XYZ file of N, CA and C in Angstrom:
312
model
N -152.895 142.899 -128.000
C -151.636 143.228 -127.243
C -151.616 142.649 -125.809
N -150.288 142.160 -125.582
C -150.091 141.244 -124.364
C -150.699 141.947 -123.040
N -150.459 143.267 -123.059
C -151.090 144.119 -121.940
C -152.495 143.826 -121.644
N -153.318 143.579 -122.714
C -154.807 143.293 -122.728
C -155.095 141.598 -122.191
N -153.969 141.011 -122.282
C -154.264 139.453 -121.856
C -154.682 139.467 -120.407
N -155.211 138.205 -119.945
C -155.412 137.658 -118.743
C -154.154 137.164 -118.034
N -153.139 136.840 -118.783
C -152.010 136.129 -118.425
C -150.783 137.016 -117.758
N -150.597 136.684 -116.477
C -149.075 137.211 -115.963
C -148.069 137.298 -116.717
N -147.619 136.184 -117.321
C -146.583 135.889 -118.182
C -146.499 137.019 -119.404
N -147.835 137.091 -119.933
C -148.005 138.025 -120.985
C -147.558 139.594 -120.371
N -148.221 139.980 -119.432
C -147.826 141.387 -118.844
C -146.557 141.627 -118.459
N -145.807 140.438 -118.000
C -144.536 140.460 -117.765
C -143.888 140.669 -119.023
N -143.825 140.024 -119.972
C -143.388 140.342 -121.348
C -143.693 141.561 -121.814
N -144.751 142.145 -121.842
C -145.263 143.560 -122.258
C -144.349 144.390 -121.505
N -144.453 144.314 -120.208
C -143.553 145.383 -119.345
C -142.159 145.299 -119.739
N -141.433 144.152 -119.914
C -140.183 144.100 -120.198
C -139.842 144.633 -121.489
N -140.574 144.342 -122.529
C -140.586 144.897 -123.746
C -140.469 146.398 -123.630
N -141.520 147.152 -123.050
C -141.513 148.453 -122.932
C -140.402 149.097 -122.374
N -139.836 148.457 -121.178
C -138.533 149.004 -120.811
C -137.389 149.041 -121.916
N -137.212 148.031 -122.461
C -136.281 147.896 -123.605
C -136.550 148.916 -124.658
N -137.865 149.206 -125.014
C -138.238 149.909 -126.143
C -138.173 151.368 -125.702
N -138.183 151.627 -124.442
C -137.972 152.928 -123.904
C -136.702 153.411 -123.962
N -135.737 152.457 -123.645
C -134.283 152.720 -123.690
C -133.909 152.887 -125.043
N -134.390 152.117 -126.053
C -134.012 152.268 -127.393
C -134.535 153.698 -128.008
N -135.694 154.216 -127.624
C -136.298 155.454 -128.049
C -135.503 156.597 -127.261
N -134.841 156.402 -126.202
C -134.212 157.387 -125.581
C -132.907 157.523 -126.403
N -132.312 156.472 -126.851
C -131.128 156.339 -127.530
C -131.218 157.099 -128.958
N -132.404 156.792 -129.285
C -132.885 157.673 -130.722
C -132.945 159.029 -130.542
N -133.632 159.388 -129.669
C -133.861 160.790 -129.358
C -132.528 161.608 -129.116
N -131.690 160.882 -128.318
C -130.338 161.715 -127.928
C -129.616 161.579 -129.182
N -129.370 160.388 -129.883
C -128.827 160.439 -131.168
C -129.008 161.532 -132.065
N -130.050 161.684 -132.302
C -130.805 162.353 -133.290
C -130.507 163.914 -133.192
N -130.760 164.320 -131.889
C -130.803 165.629 -131.280
C -129.459 166.109 -130.702
N -128.541 165.119 -130.244
C -127.310 165.481 -129.692
C -126.267 164.848 -130.552
N -126.407 163.985 -131.317
C -125.433 163.310 -132.057
C -124.699 162.098 -131.376
N -124.992 161.720 -130.003
C -124.740 160.627 -129.556
C -125.757 160.339 -128.676
N -125.563 159.092 -127.959
C -126.407 158.491 -126.813
C -125.653 158.047 -125.771
N -126.198 157.854 -124.597
C -125.538 157.126 -123.407
C -125.148 155.798 -123.574
N -123.730 155.569 -123.320
C -123.374 154.094 -123.287
C -123.140 153.746 -121.769
N -123.773 152.355 -121.705
C -123.446 151.968 -120.165
C -124.945 151.616 -119.478
N -124.737 151.027 -118.302
C -125.860 150.630 -117.423
C -126.421 151.810 -116.481
N -125.588 153.046 -116.565
C -126.246 153.881 -115.504
C -127.347 154.608 -116.261
N -128.581 154.310 -115.744
C -129.986 154.861 -116.312
C -130.181 156.299 -115.821
N -129.512 156.581 -114.548
C -129.742 158.141 -114.284
C -128.911 159.075 -115.152
N -127.616 158.513 -115.721
C -126.939 159.291 -116.633
C -127.618 159.326 -117.861
N -128.119 158.337 -118.522
C -128.776 158.231 -119.604
C -130.299 159.334 -119.503
N -130.866 159.299 -118.399
C -131.949 160.081 -118.140
C -131.343 161.655 -118.232
N -130.203 161.928 -117.614
C -129.624 163.165 -117.670
C -129.482 163.791 -119.256
N -128.937 162.958 -120.016
C -128.697 162.977 -121.263
C -130.091 163.196 -122.087
N -131.072 162.613 -121.817
C -132.376 162.857 -122.393
C -132.915 164.120 -122.073
N -132.879 164.480 -120.891
C -133.231 165.770 -120.430
C -132.597 166.794 -121.092
N -131.264 166.591 -121.344
C -130.532 167.591 -122.027
C -131.071 167.829 -123.624
N -131.360 166.651 -124.024
C -131.712 166.611 -125.483
C -133.028 167.216 -125.548
N -134.055 166.990 -124.669
C -135.493 167.454 -124.773
C -135.710 168.683 -124.114
N -134.653 169.407 -123.420
C -134.908 170.743 -122.815
C -135.595 171.660 -123.499
N -136.542 172.455 -122.970
C -136.716 172.637 -121.439
C -137.848 171.501 -121.019
N -138.370 170.507 -121.963
C -139.332 169.545 -121.507
C -138.775 168.475 -120.777
N -139.070 168.361 -119.445
C -138.524 167.147 -118.694
C -139.354 165.730 -118.756
N -140.587 165.993 -119.597
C -141.556 164.901 -119.349
C -140.876 163.601 -120.166
N -140.167 163.734 -121.106
C -139.353 162.288 -121.612
C -138.587 161.768 -120.558
N -137.901 162.477 -119.987
C -137.000 161.971 -118.799
C -137.834 161.260 -117.749
N -139.019 161.841 -117.432
C -139.854 161.096 -116.341
C -140.503 159.978 -117.084
N -140.820 159.834 -118.278
C -141.078 158.504 -118.836
C -140.435 157.662 -118.747
N -138.923 158.039 -119.150
C -137.659 157.071 -119.064
C -137.500 156.386 -117.888
N -137.589 157.356 -116.698
C -137.264 156.999 -115.383
C -138.358 156.014 -114.870
N -139.616 156.303 -115.337
C -140.711 155.338 -114.911
C -140.495 153.956 -115.516
N -140.077 154.018 -116.706
C -139.433 152.545 -117.415
C -138.382 151.874 -116.851
N -137.203 152.721 -116.584
C -136.139 152.068 -116.051
C -136.210 151.714 -114.539
N -136.861 152.367 -113.867
C -137.249 152.113 -112.494
C -137.785 150.686 -112.251
N -138.567 150.104 -113.346
C -139.158 148.813 -113.274
C -138.354 147.848 -113.890
N -137.058 148.136 -114.474
C -136.551 147.223 -115.374
C -136.108 145.763 -114.605
N -135.567 145.953 -113.387
C -135.195 144.655 -112.637
C -136.429 143.850 -112.492
N -137.513 144.660 -111.889
C -138.728 144.024 -111.679
C -139.489 143.025 -112.698
N -139.271 143.875 -113.866
C -140.043 143.063 -114.970
C -139.048 142.221 -115.604
N -137.666 142.454 -115.694
C -136.905 141.535 -116.465
C -136.294 140.335 -115.842
N -135.924 140.714 -114.439
C -135.039 139.752 -113.625
C -135.633 138.997 -112.511
N -136.732 139.805 -111.963
C -137.322 139.352 -110.795
C -138.466 138.178 -110.999
N -138.572 137.359 -110.315
C -139.796 136.182 -110.353
C -140.945 136.740 -109.752
N -140.983 137.879 -109.086
C -142.114 138.246 -108.736
C -143.263 138.462 -109.580
N -144.617 138.563 -109.310
C -145.810 139.005 -110.133
C -145.764 140.320 -110.376
N -146.182 140.775 -111.385
C -146.518 142.058 -111.942
C -148.074 142.263 -111.972
N -148.483 143.384 -112.133
C -149.964 143.604 -112.322
C -150.222 144.279 -113.754
N -151.407 143.920 -114.080
C -151.829 144.551 -115.334
C -151.728 146.100 -115.343
N -152.166 146.639 -114.263
C -152.176 148.056 -114.291
C -150.656 148.701 -114.386
N -149.689 147.923 -113.826
C -148.398 148.318 -113.718
C -147.671 148.281 -115.296
N -148.192 147.251 -115.697
C -147.917 147.035 -117.105
C -148.227 148.181 -118.063
N -149.671 148.377 -117.991
C -150.173 149.426 -118.824
C -149.489 150.695 -118.517
N -148.957 151.049 -117.432
C -148.275 152.287 -117.117
C -147.038 152.318 -117.869
N -146.493 151.176 -117.807
C -145.060 151.140 -118.662
C -145.246 151.354 -120.062
N -146.309 150.686 -120.706
C -146.654 150.686 -122.163
C -146.867 152.190 -122.398
N -147.671 153.001 -121.587
C -148.268 154.228 -121.729
C -146.844 155.183 -121.983
N -145.823 154.720 -120.881
C -144.768 155.716 -120.691
C -143.890 155.445 -121.972
N -143.784 154.197 -122.447
C -143.231 153.822 -123.941
C -143.724 154.641 -125.039
N -145.215 154.526 -125.263
C -145.794 155.363 -126.067
C -145.597 156.773 -126.133
N -145.423 157.509 -125.014
C -145.121 158.755 -124.969
C -143.788 159.136 -125.254
N -142.741 158.189 -125.063
C -141.377 158.580 -125.651
C -141.305 158.242 -127.107
N -141.992 157.252 -127.514
C -141.970 157.237 -128.923
C -142.555 158.464 -129.720
N -143.646 158.889 -129.110
C -144.452 160.198 -129.628
C -143.442 161.250 -129.515
N -142.625 161.302 -128.419
C -141.416 162.402 -128.492
C -140.551 162.343 -129.691
N -140.170 160.837 -129.765
C -139.185 160.510 -131.072
C -139.963 161.348 -132.352
N -141.006 161.002 -132.666
C -141.687 161.386 -133.780
C -141.669 162.708 -133.883
N -142.160 163.451 -132.834
C -142.384 164.964 -132.688
C -140.905 165.693 -132.982
N -139.937 165.297 -132.322
C -138.695 165.882 -132.383
C -137.716 165.612 -133.524
N -138.002 164.666 -134.270
C -137.084 164.192 -135.369
C -138.059 164.437 -136.715
């Protein structure tokens, strides 16, 4: 897996993919449980919808926020990322996917 690589570019790709995967997982959770998902760029509104879908459990929304807070950094910035931060994002994605499997 790219997160285990020693390459900065691999970490950046893994983190960016985790962010996109988390957004997709949130959409799937909301679609399955609420019948619709958030449309648009407002990640705070998407998180509120995810919180609604998963209530009273707020952990999925926290994982989603962890991912979307890093979206610009991993997808659009030329700054370097760390392997530790990439692992954090991959873990957040894994937890969202687990929520998806548990709830559907």
